[in-house]
Amino acid sequence: MFDQESLDLSAALGDALQPAGWMLAAAESCTGGLVAGLVTAVAGSSAWFDRGFVTYTNAAKVAELGVREDTLAAHGAVSEQTAGEMAAGALKAARTQMAVSTTGIAGPGGATPGKPVGMVCFGWAWTTPEGMRVRTATHLLAGDRTAVRMQAVKIALRGLLEARALAAGPLQNE
């Protein structure tokens, strides 16, 4: 199901999180659980993956992750603002040290003005001694629904690896 590059990214993420005792949570919309699926495709991932939230509707984003209705009304589900709140909400709800979120338009339909098919917003949240940090990004991905979703999963994992490298100072569980 997953290509070798994806499996290698997942294994590298485990190698980055496990020695520090860090746990990961995923909050997914357009990827529908594929991030969690890729992570758990790696043997031993229970040592560093806690849980995943598939929050496909706005109501689920609000109820499960604490995304603010004001954010959804002002920016929409497919926005960096929502992605950031999804990642922060997953981090808080799961009480992990790192979280990732995906929200986007995988297609073939669903595009709106300013939000084309292939637009995916990402959020990464992690703990630091000073508190939570959150980064967001938007990517415009090409291809059919499957291609967009699989590219999004790889971007999500690469962002987690970058965020782990950015985590400064003594880590909570080291």
PDB file of C-alpha atoms in Angstrom:
ATOM      1  CA  MET A   1       0.000   0.000   0.000  1.00  0.00           C
ATOM      2  CA  PHE A   2       2.744   2.474   0.949  1.00  0.00           C
ATOM      3  CA  ASP A   3       5.846   2.979  -1.161  1.00  0.00           C
ATOM      4  CA  GLN A   4       9.333   2.496   0.248  1.00  0.00           C
ATOM      5  CA  GLU A   5      10.019   6.239   0.493  1.00  0.00           C
ATOM      6  CA  SER A   6       6.943   6.656   2.700  1.00  0.00           C
ATOM      7  CA  LEU A   7       7.895   3.718   4.896  1.00  0.00           C
ATOM      8  CA  ASP A   8      11.433   5.090   5.229  1.00  0.00           C
ATOM      9  CA  LEU A   9      10.062   8.494   6.301  1.00  0.00           C
ATOM     10  CA  SER A  10       7.898   6.825   8.916  1.00  0.00           C
ATOM     11  CA  ALA A  11      10.804   4.752  10.243  1.00  0.00           C
ATOM     12  CA  ALA A  12      12.999   7.875  10.393  1.00  0.00           C
ATOM     13  CA  LEU A  13      10.296   9.650  12.372  1.00  0.00           C
ATOM     14  CA  GLY A  14      10.190   6.793  14.847  1.00  0.00           C
ATOM     15  CA  ASP A  15      13.979   6.958  15.138  1.00  0.00           C
ATOM     16  CA  ALA A  16      13.688  10.679  15.933  1.00  0.00           C
ATOM     17  CA  LEU A  17      10.859  10.396  18.473  1.00  0.00           C
ATOM     18  CA  GLN A  18      11.438   7.151  20.338  1.00  0.00           C
ATOM     19  CA  PRO A  19      14.818   7.888  21.969  1.00  0.00           C
ATOM     20  CA  ALA A  20      13.341  11.055  23.528  1.00  0.00           C
ATOM     21  CA  GLY A  21      10.227   9.223  24.684  1.00  0.00           C
ATOM     22  CA  TRP A  22       8.088  11.498  22.531  1.00  0.00           C
ATOM     23  CA  MET A  23       4.638  10.392  21.407  1.00  0.00           C
ATOM     24  CA  LEU A  24       2.797  11.515  18.264  1.00  0.00           C
ATOM     25  CA  ALA A  25      -0.856  12.237  17.531  1.00  0.00           C
ATOM     26  CA  ALA A  26      -2.369  12.856  14.096  1.00  0.00           C
ATOM     27  CA  ALA A  27      -5.423  14.962  13.233  1.00  0.00           C
ATOM     28  CA  GLU A  28      -6.559  14.208   9.698  1.00  0.00           C
ATOM     29  CA  SER A  29      -9.258  15.431   7.389  1.00  0.00           C
ATOM     30  CA  CYS A  30      -8.419  15.015   3.689  1.00  0.00           C
ATOM     31  CA  THR A  31      -5.955  12.185   4.349  1.00  0.00           C
ATOM     32  CA  GLY A  32      -8.634  10.226   6.213  1.00  0.00           C
ATOM     33  CA  GLY A  33      -6.281   8.299   8.488  1.00  0.00           C
ATOM     34  CA  LEU A  34      -3.484   7.662   6.004  1.00  0.00           C
ATOM     35  CA  VAL A  35      -0.899   9.401   8.208  1.00  0.00           C
ATOM     36  CA  ALA A  36      -1.832   7.124  11.103  1.00  0.00           C
ATOM     37  CA  GLY A  37      -1.888   4.173   8.721  1.00  0.00           C
ATOM     38  CA  LEU A  38       1.618   4.890   7.458  1.00  0.00           C
ATOM     39  CA  VAL A  39       2.993   5.422  10.940  1.00  0.00           C
ATOM     40  CA  THR A  40       1.501   2.151  12.186  1.00  0.00           C
ATOM     41  CA  ALA A  41       2.833   0.309   9.142  1.00  0.00           C
ATOM     42  CA  VAL A  42       6.212   0.484  10.913  1.00  0.00           C
ATOM     43  CA  ALA A  43       6.750  -2.299  13.434  1.00  0.00           C
ATOM     44  CA  GLY A  44       7.186  -0.962  16.940  1.00  0.00           C
ATOM     45  CA  SER A  45       5.362   2.304  16.266  1.00  0.00           C
ATOM     46  CA  SER A  46       3.315   1.836  19.442  1.00  0.00           C
ATOM     47  CA  ALA A  47       6.422   3.101  21.258  1.00  0.00           C
ATOM     48  CA  TRP A  48       6.006   6.536  19.618  1.00  0.00           C
ATOM     49  CA  PHE A  49       2.489   6.826  18.139  1.00  0.00           C
ATOM     50  CA  ASP A  50      -0.404   7.440  20.527  1.00  0.00           C
ATOM     51  CA  ARG A  51      -3.519   8.046  18.428  1.00  0.00           C
ATOM     52  CA  GLY A  52      -5.157   9.532  15.391  1.00  0.00           C
ATOM     53  CA  PHE A  53      -8.242  11.680  14.965  1.00  0.00           C
ATOM     54  CA  VAL A  54     -10.088  11.580  11.642  1.00  0.00           C
ATOM     55  CA  THR A  55     -12.162  14.750  11.740  1.00  0.00           C
ATOM     56  CA  TYR A  56     -13.675  15.020   8.298  1.00  0.00           C
ATOM     57  CA  THR A  57     -16.535  17.380   9.163  1.00  0.00           C
ATOM     58  CA  ASN A  58     -16.374  20.811  10.735  1.00  0.00           C
ATOM     59  CA  ALA A  59     -18.466  19.520  13.634  1.00  0.00           C
ATOM     60  CA  ALA A  60     -15.878  16.812  14.316  1.00  0.00           C
ATOM     61  CA  LYS A  61     -13.034  19.344  14.175  1.00  0.00           C
ATOM     62  CA  VAL A  62     -14.833  21.439  16.796  1.00  0.00           C
ATOM     63  CA  ALA A  63     -15.903  18.541  19.039  1.00  0.00           C
ATOM     64  CA  GLU A  64     -12.751  16.408  18.942  1.00  0.00           C
ATOM     65  CA  LEU A  65      -9.977  18.960  18.468  1.00  0.00           C
ATOM     66  CA  GLY A  66     -11.381  22.203  19.820  1.00  0.00           C
ATOM     67  CA  VAL A  67     -11.154  24.064  16.521  1.00  0.00           C
ATOM     68  CA  ARG A  68     -13.018  27.316  17.043  1.00  0.00           C
ATOM     69  CA  GLU A  69     -16.219  27.850  15.102  1.00  0.00           C
ATOM     70  CA  ASP A  70     -15.051  31.454  14.552  1.00  0.00           C
ATOM     71  CA  THR A  71     -11.949  30.127  12.781  1.00  0.00           C
ATOM     72  CA  LEU A  72     -14.006  27.891  10.515  1.00  0.00           C
ATOM     73  CA  ALA A  73     -16.436  30.715   9.721  1.00  0.00           C
ATOM     74  CA  ALA A  74     -13.684  33.209   8.943  1.00  0.00           C
ATOM     75  CA  HIS A  75     -11.172  30.996   7.126  1.00  0.00           C
ATOM     76  CA  GLY A  76     -12.890  27.704   6.273  1.00  0.00           C
ATOM     77  CA  ALA A  77     -11.879  24.140   6.995  1.00  0.00           C
ATOM     78  CA  VAL A  78      -9.133  24.303   4.371  1.00  0.00           C
ATOM     79  CA  SER A  79      -6.888  26.970   5.849  1.00  0.00           C
ATOM     80  CA  GLU A  80      -3.649  27.247   7.749  1.00  0.00           C
ATOM     81  CA  GLN A  81      -5.589  28.710  10.666  1.00  0.00           C
ATOM     82  CA  THR A  82      -7.740  25.577  10.918  1.00  0.00           C
ATOM     83  CA  ALA A  83      -4.751  23.280  10.359  1.00  0.00           C
ATOM     84  CA  GLY A  84      -2.890  24.996  13.187  1.00  0.00           C
ATOM     85  CA  GLU A  85      -5.835  24.647  15.562  1.00  0.00           C
ATOM     86  CA  MET A  86      -6.261  21.004  14.561  1.00  0.00           C
ATOM     87  CA  ALA A  87      -2.621  20.214  15.373  1.00  0.00           C
ATOM     88  CA  ALA A  88      -2.740  22.148  18.650  1.00  0.00           C
ATOM     89  CA  GLY A  89      -6.006  20.450  19.570  1.00  0.00           C
ATOM     90  CA  ALA A  90      -4.616  16.983  18.882  1.00  0.00           C
ATOM     91  CA  LEU A  91      -1.540  17.745  20.988  1.00  0.00           C
ATOM     92  CA  LYS A  92      -3.732  18.863  23.898  1.00  0.00           C
ATOM     93  CA  ALA A  93      -6.344  16.102  23.592  1.00  0.00           C
ATOM     94  CA  ALA A  94      -3.791  13.299  23.324  1.00  0.00           C
ATOM     95  CA  ARG A  95      -1.295  14.871  25.730  1.00  0.00           C
ATOM     96  CA  THR A  96       1.520  13.937  23.396  1.00  0.00           C
ATOM     97  CA  GLN A  97       4.674  15.893  22.650  1.00  0.00           C
ATOM     98  CA  MET A  98       4.053  16.195  18.901  1.00  0.00           C
ATOM     99  CA  ALA A  99       1.062  16.356  16.551  1.00  0.00           C
ATOM    100  CA  VAL A 100       0.363  16.833  12.864  1.00  0.00           C
ATOM    101  CA  SER A 101      -2.764  17.846  10.978  1.00  0.00           C
ATOM    102  CA  THR A 102      -3.959  17.748   7.382  1.00  0.00           C
ATOM    103  CA  THR A 103      -6.949  19.484   5.824  1.00  0.00           C
ATOM    104  CA  GLY A 104      -7.485  20.023   2.137  1.00  0.00           C
ATOM    105  CA  ILE A 105      -9.278  19.400  -1.124  1.00  0.00           C
ATOM    106  CA  ALA A 106      -8.182  16.094  -2.606  1.00  0.00           C
ATOM    107  CA  GLY A 107     -10.693  16.255  -5.463  1.00  0.00           C
ATOM    108  CA  PRO A 108     -11.916  15.605  -7.976  1.00  0.00           C
ATOM    109  CA  GLY A 109     -14.612  18.050  -6.802  1.00  0.00           C
ATOM    110  CA  GLY A 110     -14.849  20.401  -3.867  1.00  0.00           C
ATOM    111  CA  ALA A 111     -12.861  23.336  -5.194  1.00  0.00           C
ATOM    112  CA  THR A 112     -14.025  26.821  -4.253  1.00  0.00           C
ATOM    113  CA  PRO A 113     -12.763  30.250  -5.311  1.00  0.00           C
ATOM    114  CA  GLY A 114      -9.225  30.585  -3.975  1.00  0.00           C
ATOM    115  CA  LYS A 115      -9.126  26.945  -2.859  1.00  0.00           C
ATOM    116  CA  PRO A 116      -8.416  24.680  -5.828  1.00  0.00           C
ATOM    117  CA  VAL A 117      -8.324  20.916  -5.950  1.00  0.00           C
ATOM    118  CA  GLY A 118      -4.955  19.815  -4.612  1.00  0.00           C
ATOM    119  CA  MET A 119      -4.714  22.527  -1.950  1.00  0.00           C
ATOM    120  CA  VAL A 120      -3.702  20.957   1.368  1.00  0.00           C
ATOM    121  CA  CYS A 121      -2.991  22.828   4.603  1.00  0.00           C
ATOM    122  CA  PHE A 122      -0.781  21.322   7.276  1.00  0.00           C
ATOM    123  CA  GLY A 123      -0.196  21.994  10.942  1.00  0.00           C
ATOM    124  CA  TRP A 124       2.600  20.745  13.181  1.00  0.00           C
ATOM    125  CA  ALA A 125       2.560  21.265  16.925  1.00  0.00           C
ATOM    126  CA  TRP A 126       5.099  20.242  19.542  1.00  0.00           C
ATOM    127  CA  THR A 127       6.031  20.930  23.108  1.00  0.00           C
ATOM    128  CA  THR A 128       9.003  22.947  24.253  1.00  0.00           C
ATOM    129  CA  PRO A 129      10.097  23.939  27.748  1.00  0.00           C
ATOM    130  CA  GLU A 130       8.427  27.302  27.059  1.00  0.00           C
ATOM    131  CA  GLY A 131       5.134  25.774  25.882  1.00  0.00           C
ATOM    132  CA  MET A 132       3.572  24.709  22.604  1.00  0.00           C
ATOM    133  CA  ARG A 133       4.896  25.707  19.195  1.00  0.00           C
ATOM    134  CA  VAL A 134       2.810  25.495  16.036  1.00  0.00           C
ATOM    135  CA  ARG A 135       3.869  25.763  12.395  1.00  0.00           C
ATOM    136  CA  THR A 136       1.615  25.711   9.372  1.00  0.00           C
ATOM    137  CA  ALA A 137       2.052  25.465   5.624  1.00  0.00           C
ATOM    138  CA  THR A 138      -0.035  25.165   2.480  1.00  0.00           C
ATOM    139  CA  HIS A 139       0.900  23.094  -0.559  1.00  0.00           C
ATOM    140  CA  LEU A 140      -0.783  22.868  -3.943  1.00  0.00           C
ATOM    141  CA  LEU A 141      -0.435  19.247  -5.026  1.00  0.00           C
ATOM    142  CA  ALA A 142      -0.988  17.781  -8.486  1.00  0.00           C
ATOM    143  CA  GLY A 143      -2.618  14.556  -9.552  1.00  0.00           C
ATOM    144  CA  ASP A 144      -5.760  12.611  -8.839  1.00  0.00           C
ATOM    145  CA  ARG A 145      -7.331  12.135  -5.396  1.00  0.00           C
ATOM    146  CA  THR A 146      -5.016   9.276  -4.451  1.00  0.00           C
ATOM    147  CA  ALA A 147      -1.898  11.137  -5.590  1.00  0.00           C
ATOM    148  CA  VAL A 148      -2.849  14.277  -3.641  1.00  0.00           C
ATOM    149  CA  ARG A 149      -3.516  12.307  -0.472  1.00  0.00           C
ATOM    150  CA  MET A 150      -0.298  10.264  -0.693  1.00  0.00           C
ATOM    151  CA  GLN A 151       1.805  13.381  -1.353  1.00  0.00           C
ATOM    152  CA  ALA A 152       0.141  15.037   1.636  1.00  0.00           C
ATOM    153  CA  VAL A 153       1.102  12.136   3.898  1.00  0.00           C
ATOM    154  CA  LYS A 154       4.765  12.460   2.909  1.00  0.00           C
ATOM    155  CA  ILE A 155       4.722  16.226   3.454  1.00  0.00           C
ATOM    156  CA  ALA A 156       3.133  15.692   6.874  1.00  0.00           C
ATOM    157  CA  LEU A 157       5.907  13.293   7.913  1.00  0.00           C
ATOM    158  CA  ARG A 158       8.682  15.477   6.507  1.00  0.00           C
ATOM    159  CA  GLY A 159       7.260  18.387   8.484  1.00  0.00           C
ATOM    160  CA  LEU A 160       7.269  16.293  11.642  1.00  0.00           C
ATOM    161  CA  LEU A 161      10.935  15.457  11.104  1.00  0.00           C
ATOM    162  CA  GLU A 162      11.712  19.161  10.604  1.00  0.00           C
ATOM    163  CA  ALA A 163       9.724  20.119  13.706  1.00  0.00           C
ATOM    164  CA  ARG A 164      11.496  17.483  15.794  1.00  0.00           C
ATOM    165  CA  ALA A 165      14.819  18.916  14.659  1.00  0.00           C
ATOM    166  CA  LEU A 166      13.627  22.412  15.631  1.00  0.00           C
ATOM    167  CA  ALA A 167      12.613  21.341  19.124  1.00  0.00           C
ATOM    168  CA  ALA A 168      15.077  23.280  21.224  1.00  0.00           C
ATOM    169  CA  GLY A 169      16.329  22.828  24.746  1.00  0.00           C
ATOM    170  CA  PRO A 170      15.981  19.818  26.978  1.00  0.00           C
ATOM    171  CA  LEU A 171      13.125  17.610  25.911  1.00  0.00           C
ATOM    172  CA  GLN A 172      10.357  16.712  28.330  1.00  0.00           C
ATOM    173  CA  ASN A 173      11.192  13.052  28.610  1.00  0.00           C
ATOM    174  CA  GLU A 174      14.948  13.047  28.113  1.00  0.00           C
TER     175      GLU A 174
END
